[in-house]
Every structure is written in C-alpha cells, then in structure tokens.
Coordinates of N, CA and C in Angstrom, one line a residue:
M6 N -3.8 3.4 17.4 CA -2.6 3.4 16.7 C -2.8 3.9 15.2
H7 N -1.9 4.7 14.8 CA -1.9 5.2 13.4 C -0.6 5.7 13.0
A8 N -0.5 6.2 11.8 CA 0.7 6.8 11.3 C 1.5 5.8 10.5
T9 N 1.7 6.2 9.2 CA 2.6 5.5 8.4 C 2.7 6.2 7.1
T10 N 3.6 5.8 6.2 CA 3.7 6.3 4.9 C 4.0 5.1 4.0
I11 N 3.1 4.9 3.0 CA 3.3 3.9 2.0 C 3.3 4.6 0.6
L12 N 4.3 4.2 -0.2 CA 4.5 4.8 -1.5 C 4.6 3.7 -2.6
M13 N 4.0 3.9 -3.7 CA 4.1 3.0 -4.8 C 4.5 3.7 -6.1
V14 N 5.5 3.2 -6.8 CA 6.0 3.7 -8.0 C 6.1 2.6 -9.1
R15 N 5.6 2.9 -10.2 CA 5.7 2.0 -11.4 C 6.5 2.7 -12.5
K16 N 7.7 2.2 -12.8 CA 8.5 2.9 -13.7 C 9.6 1.9 -14.2
G17 N 9.9 2.0 -15.5 CA 11.1 1.3 -16.0 C 11.1 -0.2 -15.9
G18 N 9.9 -0.8 -16.1 CA 9.9 -2.3 -16.0 C 9.7 -2.8 -14.6
K19 N 9.5 -2.0 -13.6 CA 9.3 -2.4 -12.2 C 8.2 -1.7 -11.5
V20 N 7.6 -2.3 -10.6 CA 6.6 -1.7 -9.7 C 7.2 -1.9 -8.3
V21 N 7.3 -0.8 -7.5 CA 7.9 -0.9 -6.2 C 6.9 -0.3 -5.2
I22 N 6.8 -1.0 -4.0 CA 6.0 -0.4 -2.9 C 6.9 -0.4 -1.7
G23 N 7.0 0.7 -1.1 CA 7.8 0.9 0.1 C 7.0 1.5 1.2
G24 N 7.4 1.2 2.5 CA 6.8 1.8 3.6 C 7.7 2.0 4.8
D25 N 7.4 2.9 5.6 CA 8.2 3.1 6.8 C 7.8 2.1 7.9
G26 N 8.5 2.1 9.0 CA 8.2 1.1 10.1 C 7.6 1.7 11.3
Q27 N 7.2 2.9 11.4 CA 6.8 3.6 12.6 C 5.3 3.3 12.9
V28 N 5.1 2.9 14.2 CA 3.7 2.8 14.7 C 3.6 3.7 15.9
S29 N 2.6 4.6 15.9 CA 2.5 5.6 16.9 C 1.1 5.4 17.6
L30 N 1.1 5.6 18.9 CA -0.1 5.6 19.7 C -0.1 7.0 20.4
G31 N -1.0 7.9 19.8 CA -1.0 9.3 20.2 C 0.3 9.9 19.8
Q32 N 1.0 10.5 20.8 CA 2.2 11.2 20.5 C 3.4 10.4 20.8
T33 N 3.2 9.1 21.0 CA 4.3 8.2 21.4 C 4.6 7.2 20.3
I34 N 5.8 7.0 20.0 CA 6.2 5.9 19.1 C 6.3 4.6 19.9
V35 N 5.5 3.6 19.5 CA 5.5 2.4 20.2 C 6.3 1.3 19.5
K36 N 6.5 1.5 18.2 CA 7.3 0.5 17.5 C 7.9 1.2 16.3
G37 N 9.2 0.9 16.0 CA 9.9 1.6 14.9 C 10.2 0.7 13.7
N38 N 9.9 -0.6 13.8 CA 10.2 -1.5 12.7 C 9.1 -2.4 12.3
A39 N 7.9 -1.9 12.3 CA 6.7 -2.7 11.8 C 6.9 -2.9 10.3
R40 N 6.4 -4.1 9.9 CA 6.4 -4.5 8.4 C 5.1 -4.2 7.8
K41 N 4.9 -3.1 7.1 CA 3.6 -2.7 6.5 C 3.5 -3.0 5.0
V42 N 4.6 -3.6 4.5 CA 4.6 -3.9 3.1 C 4.9 -5.4 3.0
R43 N 4.2 -6.1 2.1 CA 4.4 -7.6 2.1 C 4.0 -8.1 0.7
R44 N 4.4 -9.4 0.5 CA 4.0 -10.1 -0.8 C 2.8 -10.9 -0.5
L45 N 1.9 -11.1 -1.5 CA 0.7 -11.9 -1.5 C 0.7 -12.8 -2.7
A46 N -0.3 -13.7 -2.7 CA -0.5 -14.5 -3.9 C 0.8 -15.2 -4.4
K47 N 1.5 -15.8 -3.5 CA 2.7 -16.5 -3.8 C 3.8 -15.6 -4.5
G48 N 3.8 -14.4 -4.1 CA 4.8 -13.4 -4.6 C 4.4 -12.7 -5.8
A49 N 3.2 -12.9 -6.4 CA 2.8 -12.3 -7.6 C 2.2 -10.9 -7.4
V50 N 1.8 -10.6 -6.1 CA 1.2 -9.3 -5.8 C 2.0 -8.7 -4.6
I51 N 2.2 -7.4 -4.6 CA 2.8 -6.7 -3.4 C 1.8 -5.7 -2.9
G52 N 1.8 -5.5 -1.6 CA 0.9 -4.6 -1.0 C 1.4 -3.9 0.2
G53 N 0.9 -2.7 0.5 CA 1.2 -2.0 1.7 C 0.0 -1.4 2.3
F54 N 0.0 -1.2 3.6 CA -1.2 -0.7 4.3 C -0.9 0.5 5.2
A55 N -1.9 1.3 5.4 CA -1.9 2.4 6.3 C -3.1 2.3 7.1
G56 N -3.0 2.5 8.4 CA -4.2 2.4 9.3 C -4.0 1.5 10.4
A57 N -5.1 1.1 11.1 CA -5.0 0.3 12.2 C -4.4 -1.1 11.8
T58 N -3.4 -1.5 12.6 CA -2.6 -2.7 12.2 C -3.5 -4.0 12.1
A59 N -4.3 -4.3 13.1 CA -5.2 -5.4 13.1 C -6.1 -5.4 12.0
D60 N -6.7 -4.2 11.7 CA -7.6 -4.1 10.5 C -6.9 -4.4 9.2
A61 N -5.7 -3.9 9.1 CA -4.9 -4.1 7.8 C -4.6 -5.6 7.7
F62 N -4.2 -6.3 8.8 CA -4.0 -7.8 8.7 C -5.2 -8.5 8.2
T63 N -6.4 -8.1 8.8 CA -7.6 -8.7 8.4 C -7.9 -8.5 6.9
L64 N -7.6 -7.3 6.4 CA -7.8 -7.0 5.0 C -6.8 -7.7 4.1
F65 N -5.6 -7.9 4.5 CA -4.6 -8.7 3.8 C -5.1 -10.1 3.6
E66 N -5.6 -10.7 4.7 CA -6.1 -12.0 4.7 C -7.3 -12.2 3.8
R67 N -8.2 -11.2 3.8 CA -9.4 -11.2 2.9 C -9.0 -11.1 1.5
L68 N -8.0 -10.2 1.2 CA -7.5 -10.0 -0.2 C -6.8 -11.3 -0.7
E69 N -6.1 -11.9 0.2 CA -5.4 -13.2 -0.2 C -6.5 -14.2 -0.6
A70 N -7.6 -14.3 0.2 CA -8.6 -15.2 -0.1 C -9.3 -14.9 -1.5
K71 N -9.5 -13.6 -1.7 CA -10.1 -13.2 -3.0 C -9.1 -13.5 -4.2
L72 N -7.8 -13.3 -3.9 CA -6.8 -13.7 -5.0 C -6.8 -15.2 -5.2
D73 N -7.0 -16.0 -4.2 CA -7.2 -17.4 -4.4 C -8.4 -17.8 -5.2
Q74 N -9.5 -17.0 -5.0 CA -10.7 -17.2 -5.7 C -10.7 -16.7 -7.1
Y75 N -9.9 -15.6 -7.4 CA -9.8 -15.1 -8.7 C -8.3 -15.0 -9.1
P76 N -7.6 -16.1 -9.3 CA -6.2 -16.1 -9.5 C -5.8 -15.3 -10.8
G77 N -4.8 -14.5 -10.6 CA -4.3 -13.7 -11.8 C -5.2 -12.5 -12.1
Q78 N -6.2 -12.2 -11.3 CA -7.1 -11.1 -11.6 C -7.2 -10.1 -10.4
L79 N -6.1 -9.4 -10.3 CA -6.0 -8.5 -9.1 C -7.1 -7.5 -9.1
T80 N -7.5 -6.9 -10.2 CA -8.5 -5.9 -10.2 C -9.8 -6.5 -9.7
R81 N -10.2 -7.7 -10.2 CA -11.4 -8.3 -9.8 C -11.4 -8.7 -8.3
A82 N -10.3 -9.2 -7.9 CA -10.2 -9.6 -6.4 C -10.4 -8.3 -5.6
C83 N -9.8 -7.2 -6.0 CA -9.9 -6.0 -5.2 C -11.3 -5.4 -5.2
V84 N -12.0 -5.5 -6.4 CA -13.4 -5.0 -6.4 C -14.2 -5.9 -5.5
E85 N -14.0 -7.2 -5.5 CA -14.8 -8.0 -4.7 C -14.5 -7.8 -3.2
L86 N -13.3 -7.5 -2.9 CA -12.9 -7.2 -1.5 C -13.6 -5.9 -1.0
T87 N -13.5 -4.9 -1.9 CA -14.1 -3.6 -1.5 C -15.6 -3.7 -1.4
K88 N -16.3 -4.5 -2.2 CA -17.7 -4.7 -2.0 C -18.0 -5.3 -0.7
D89 N -17.2 -6.3 -0.3 CA -17.4 -6.9 1.1 C -17.1 -5.9 2.1
W90 N -16.1 -5.1 1.9 CA -15.7 -4.1 2.9 C -16.8 -3.1 3.2
R91 N -17.5 -2.7 2.1 CA -18.6 -1.7 2.2 C -19.9 -2.3 2.8
T92 N -20.1 -3.6 2.6 CA -21.4 -4.2 2.9 C -21.4 -5.0 4.2
D93 N -20.3 -5.6 4.5 CA -20.2 -6.5 5.7 C -20.2 -5.6 7.0
R94 N -21.0 -5.9 7.9 CA -21.1 -5.1 9.1 C -19.8 -5.1 9.9
Y95 N -19.1 -6.2 10.0 CA -17.8 -6.2 10.7 C -16.7 -5.5 9.9
L96 N -16.6 -5.8 8.6 CA -15.5 -5.1 7.8 C -15.7 -3.6 7.7
R97 N -17.0 -3.2 7.6 CA -17.3 -1.8 7.5 C -16.6 -0.9 8.6
R98 N -16.3 -1.5 9.7 CA -15.7 -0.8 10.8 C -14.2 -0.7 10.7
L99 N -13.6 -1.4 9.8 CA -12.1 -1.5 9.6 C -11.6 -0.1 9.1
E100 N -10.5 0.3 9.7 CA -10.0 1.6 9.4 C -8.6 1.4 8.8
A101 N -8.5 1.3 7.5 CA -7.2 1.2 6.8 C -7.4 1.5 5.4
M102 N -6.2 1.7 4.7 CA -6.2 1.8 3.3 C -5.0 0.9 2.8
M103 N -5.1 0.5 1.5 CA -4.1 -0.4 1.0 C -3.7 0.1 -0.4
L104 N -2.4 -0.1 -0.7 CA -1.9 0.0 -2.0 C -1.5 -1.4 -2.4
V105 N -1.9 -1.9 -3.6 CA -1.6 -3.2 -4.1 C -1.2 -3.1 -5.6
A106 N -0.3 -4.0 -6.0 CA 0.1 -4.0 -7.4 C 0.5 -5.4 -7.8
D107 N 0.3 -5.7 -9.1 CA 0.9 -6.9 -9.7 C 1.6 -6.4 -10.9
K108 N 2.0 -7.4 -11.8 CA 2.8 -7.0 -13.0 C 2.0 -6.1 -14.0
D109 N 0.7 -6.0 -13.8 CA -0.1 -5.3 -14.8 C -0.8 -4.0 -14.3
V110 N -1.1 -4.0 -13.0 CA -2.0 -2.9 -12.5 C -1.5 -2.5 -11.0
S111 N -1.7 -1.2 -10.7 CA -1.5 -0.7 -9.4 C -2.8 -0.1 -8.9
L112 N -3.2 -0.4 -7.6 CA -4.5 0.1 -7.2 C -4.4 0.6 -5.7
L113 N -5.3 1.5 -5.4 CA -5.5 2.0 -4.0 C -6.9 1.5 -3.6
L114 N -7.0 0.9 -2.5 CA -8.2 0.3 -1.9 C -8.6 1.1 -0.6
S115 N -9.9 1.4 -0.5 CA -10.3 2.0 0.8 C -11.7 1.4 1.2
G116 N -12.0 1.7 2.4 CA -13.3 1.2 3.0 C -14.5 2.0 2.4
A117 N -14.2 3.1 1.7 CA -15.3 3.9 1.1 C -15.7 3.3 -0.2
G118 N -15.1 2.2 -0.6 CA -15.4 1.5 -1.8 C -14.5 1.9 -3.0
D119 N -13.4 2.6 -2.7 CA -12.5 3.0 -3.7 C -11.6 1.9 -4.2
V120 N -11.5 1.7 -5.5 CA -10.5 0.9 -6.2 C -10.0 1.8 -7.3
L121 N -8.9 2.5 -7.0 CA -8.4 3.5 -7.9 C -7.1 3.1 -8.5
E122 N -6.9 3.4 -9.7 CA -5.6 3.2 -10.4 C -5.0 4.6 -10.6
P123 N -3.7 4.8 -10.2 CA -3.1 6.1 -10.4 C -3.1 6.6 -11.8
E124 N -3.2 7.9 -12.0 CA -3.1 8.5 -13.4 C -1.7 8.3 -13.9
G125 N -0.7 8.6 -13.1 CA 0.7 8.3 -13.5 C 1.1 7.0 -12.8
G126 N 2.4 6.9 -12.6 CA 2.8 5.6 -12.0 C 3.1 5.7 -10.5
V127 N 2.5 6.8 -9.9 CA 2.9 7.1 -8.5 C 1.6 7.2 -7.7
M128 N 1.6 6.6 -6.5 CA 0.5 6.8 -5.5 C 1.0 6.6 -4.1
A129 N 0.4 7.3 -3.1 CA 0.8 7.2 -1.8 C -0.3 7.3 -0.8
I130 N -0.2 6.7 0.4 CA -1.2 6.7 1.4 C -0.5 6.9 2.8
G131 N -1.3 7.3 3.8 CA -0.8 7.4 5.1 C -0.6 8.9 5.5
S132 N -0.2 9.1 6.7 CA 0.0 10.4 7.3 C 1.1 11.1 6.6
G133 N 2.1 10.4 6.1 CA 3.2 11.1 5.3 C 3.1 10.9 3.8
G134 N 1.9 10.4 3.4 CA 1.7 10.0 2.0 C 1.8 11.2 1.1
N135 N 1.3 12.4 1.5 CA 1.3 13.5 0.6 C 2.8 14.0 0.4
Y136 N 3.6 13.9 1.4 CA 5.0 14.3 1.3 C 5.7 13.4 0.4
A137 N 5.5 12.1 0.6 CA 6.2 11.1 -0.3 C 5.7 11.2 -1.7
L138 N 4.4 11.4 -1.9 CA 3.9 11.6 -3.3 C 4.5 12.8 -4.0
A139 N 4.5 13.9 -3.3 CA 5.1 15.1 -3.9 C 6.6 14.9 -4.3
A140 N 7.3 14.3 -3.4 CA 8.7 14.0 -3.7 C 8.9 13.0 -4.8
A141 N 8.1 12.0 -4.9 CA 8.2 11.0 -5.9 C 7.8 11.6 -7.3
R142 N 6.8 12.4 -7.3 CA 6.4 13.1 -8.6 C 7.6 14.0 -9.1
A143 N 8.2 14.6 -8.2 CA 9.3 15.5 -8.6 C 10.5 14.7 -9.1
L144 N 10.7 13.5 -8.6 CA 11.8 12.6 -9.0 C 11.5 11.7 -10.2
E145 N 10.3 11.5 -10.5 CA 9.9 10.4 -11.5 C 10.4 10.7 -12.9
D146 N 10.5 12.0 -13.3 CA 11.0 12.3 -14.6 C 12.5 12.2 -14.8
G147 N 13.2 12.0 -13.7 CA 14.7 12.0 -13.8 C 15.2 10.6 -14.1
E148 N 16.4 10.4 -13.9 CA 17.1 9.2 -14.2 C 17.0 8.1 -13.2
H149 N 16.4 8.3 -12.1 CA 16.3 7.3 -11.0 C 15.3 6.2 -11.4
D150 N 15.6 5.0 -11.0 CA 14.7 3.9 -11.2 C 13.6 3.9 -10.1
A151 N 12.6 3.0 -10.2 CA 11.5 3.0 -9.3 C 11.9 2.9 -7.8
E152 N 12.8 1.9 -7.6 CA 13.3 1.7 -6.2 C 14.0 2.9 -5.6
A153 N 14.8 3.5 -6.4 CA 15.6 4.7 -5.9 C 14.6 5.9 -5.6
I154 N 13.6 6.0 -6.5 CA 12.5 7.0 -6.2 C 11.8 6.8 -4.9
V155 N 11.4 5.5 -4.7 CA 10.7 5.2 -3.5 C 11.6 5.4 -2.2
R156 N 12.8 5.0 -2.3 CA 13.7 5.2 -1.2 C 13.9 6.7 -0.9
R157 N 14.2 7.5 -1.9 CA 14.4 8.9 -1.7 C 13.2 9.6 -1.2
A158 N 12.1 9.3 -1.8 CA 10.8 10.0 -1.5 C 10.4 9.7 -0.1
L159 N 10.5 8.4 0.3 CA 10.2 8.0 1.7 C 11.2 8.7 2.7
G160 N 12.4 8.8 2.3 CA 13.4 9.5 3.1 C 13.0 11.0 3.4
I161 N 12.5 11.6 2.3 CA 12.1 13.0 2.4 C 10.9 13.1 3.3
A162 N 9.9 12.2 3.1 CA 8.7 12.2 4.0 C 9.1 12.0 5.5
A163 N 10.1 11.1 5.7 CA 10.6 10.9 7.1 C 11.2 12.1 7.7
E164 N 11.8 13.0 6.9 CA 12.4 14.2 7.4 C 11.3 15.3 7.7
I165 N 10.1 15.1 7.2 CA 9.1 16.1 7.3 C 8.0 15.7 8.3
C166 N 7.5 14.5 8.1 CA 6.4 13.9 8.9 C 6.8 13.3 10.2
V167 N 6.3 13.7 11.3 CA 6.7 13.2 12.6 C 6.1 11.7 12.8
Y168 N 5.2 11.3 12.0 CA 4.6 10.0 12.0 C 5.3 9.0 11.1
T169 N 6.4 9.4 10.5 CA 7.1 8.5 9.5 C 8.6 8.4 9.9
N170 N 9.1 7.2 9.8 CA 10.6 7.1 10.1 C 11.3 6.5 8.9
G171 N 12.6 6.4 9.1 CA 13.5 6.0 8.0 C 13.7 4.5 7.9
N172 N 13.0 3.7 8.7 CA 13.2 2.2 8.7 C 12.3 1.7 7.6
L173 N 12.8 1.5 6.4 CA 12.0 1.1 5.3 C 11.9 -0.4 5.0
V174 N 10.8 -0.8 4.5 CA 10.6 -2.1 3.9 C 10.2 -1.8 2.4
I175 N 10.9 -2.4 1.5 CA 10.7 -2.2 0.1 C 10.5 -3.6 -0.6
E176 N 9.4 -3.7 -1.4 CA 9.1 -4.9 -2.2 C 9.0 -4.4 -3.6
Q177 N 9.4 -5.3 -4.6 CA 9.3 -4.9 -6.0 C 9.0 -6.1 -6.9
L178 N 8.4 -5.8 -8.0 CA 8.0 -6.8 -9.0 C 8.5 -6.3 -10.4
E179 N 8.9 -7.3 -11.2 CA 9.2 -7.0 -12.6 C 7.8 -6.9 -13.3
I180 N 7.7 -5.9 -14.2 CA 6.4 -5.7 -14.9 C 6.6 -5.7 -16.4
S181 N 5.5 -5.7 -17.1 CA 5.5 -5.6 -18.5 C 6.0 -4.2 -18.8
A182 N 6.8 -4.1 -19.9 CA 7.4 -2.8 -20.3 C 6.3 -1.8 -20.5
S183 N 6.5 -0.6 -20.0 CA 5.5 0.5 -20.1 C 6.2 1.8 -20.5

C-alpha cells in the first residue's frame, strides 16, 4: 500500500498540516478516507505521514514516547526517534516519512536519518507531494492564510496525481508570530 500527499505550511501565526485520504494497493484504491494527519503530545504537536500505514502508526507511537521523554522539545524527540529508526533492526525496515510541527518548529523525518526544517514555511511528502509543494509555494506570497493554502494546494495535487484524492484532513496550531 502506498500513495498519499501531506503538506505543511507555516504562515501568519499558524502552522497547518493537511493530507488526503487515499490508500492504494497497486492500481486499486482500497480506501478513500484514511486519516494520515493527527495530533500528538496532548495536542501540542501535529503530524502527517506518507508510506506504509502500519509503519507510520509504529512511528507515531515511537514519536509520542519520545515526546513524553522530552516534553516540549520536538526537535530533540525527532532526532532521538530518527537515531532509533536508523539503528534498530526492526525500525530500519519501516517505509514511511513524516512531517511534524509544534508552535516553534516544522520538521521532515525519514528513515534515512533526516530531520529537516524547511527553508521557507512549506514542505510536502508523498506521491503527490511535489505537486502540492509547487502549488503552495505559488500561493504563499498571496493573501491566503496557511489553511487556505493547504486546502487549495492539496486540491491541485488531487487534480494531477492519481494517488491523491480530495478527502482532506487538516490540523492546525497557533504559533509564535513570524
């Protein structure tokens, strides 16, 4: 199973992560309303995943444990998670990527050991990620707020990518002014 689009935009006092709901097995859509974006750490962190569903749930659980271990330190929790992800024999086989954010930082996590902060306020993953990223970058300088950018950019990705649908889940947090 694969295919999804997850987009994160940080703009105007908000950080928003949105994702589509499509799950595909080969050329067949097996589910159209999967929830790939969720809240963690009692609502202080939002995250979205692309990749194998069971692998992503495992990673969310591990990240939640790291956030309990390092409360209020998203970057540290993510670095510790990716260290485990790279070195643990079981975790090393997990195939997923994650976008996570709190009020201070936005990060991309991968099994290759990446903990990346976007240069701008926009980052995307998944099979439709590049379409959503391009659309969001084109919209970010305009008058739209972060949520409107995420909704429109994911809509554009759904029109182009056959592995992305328009059934969106959006989560947002208020952030420090930037």
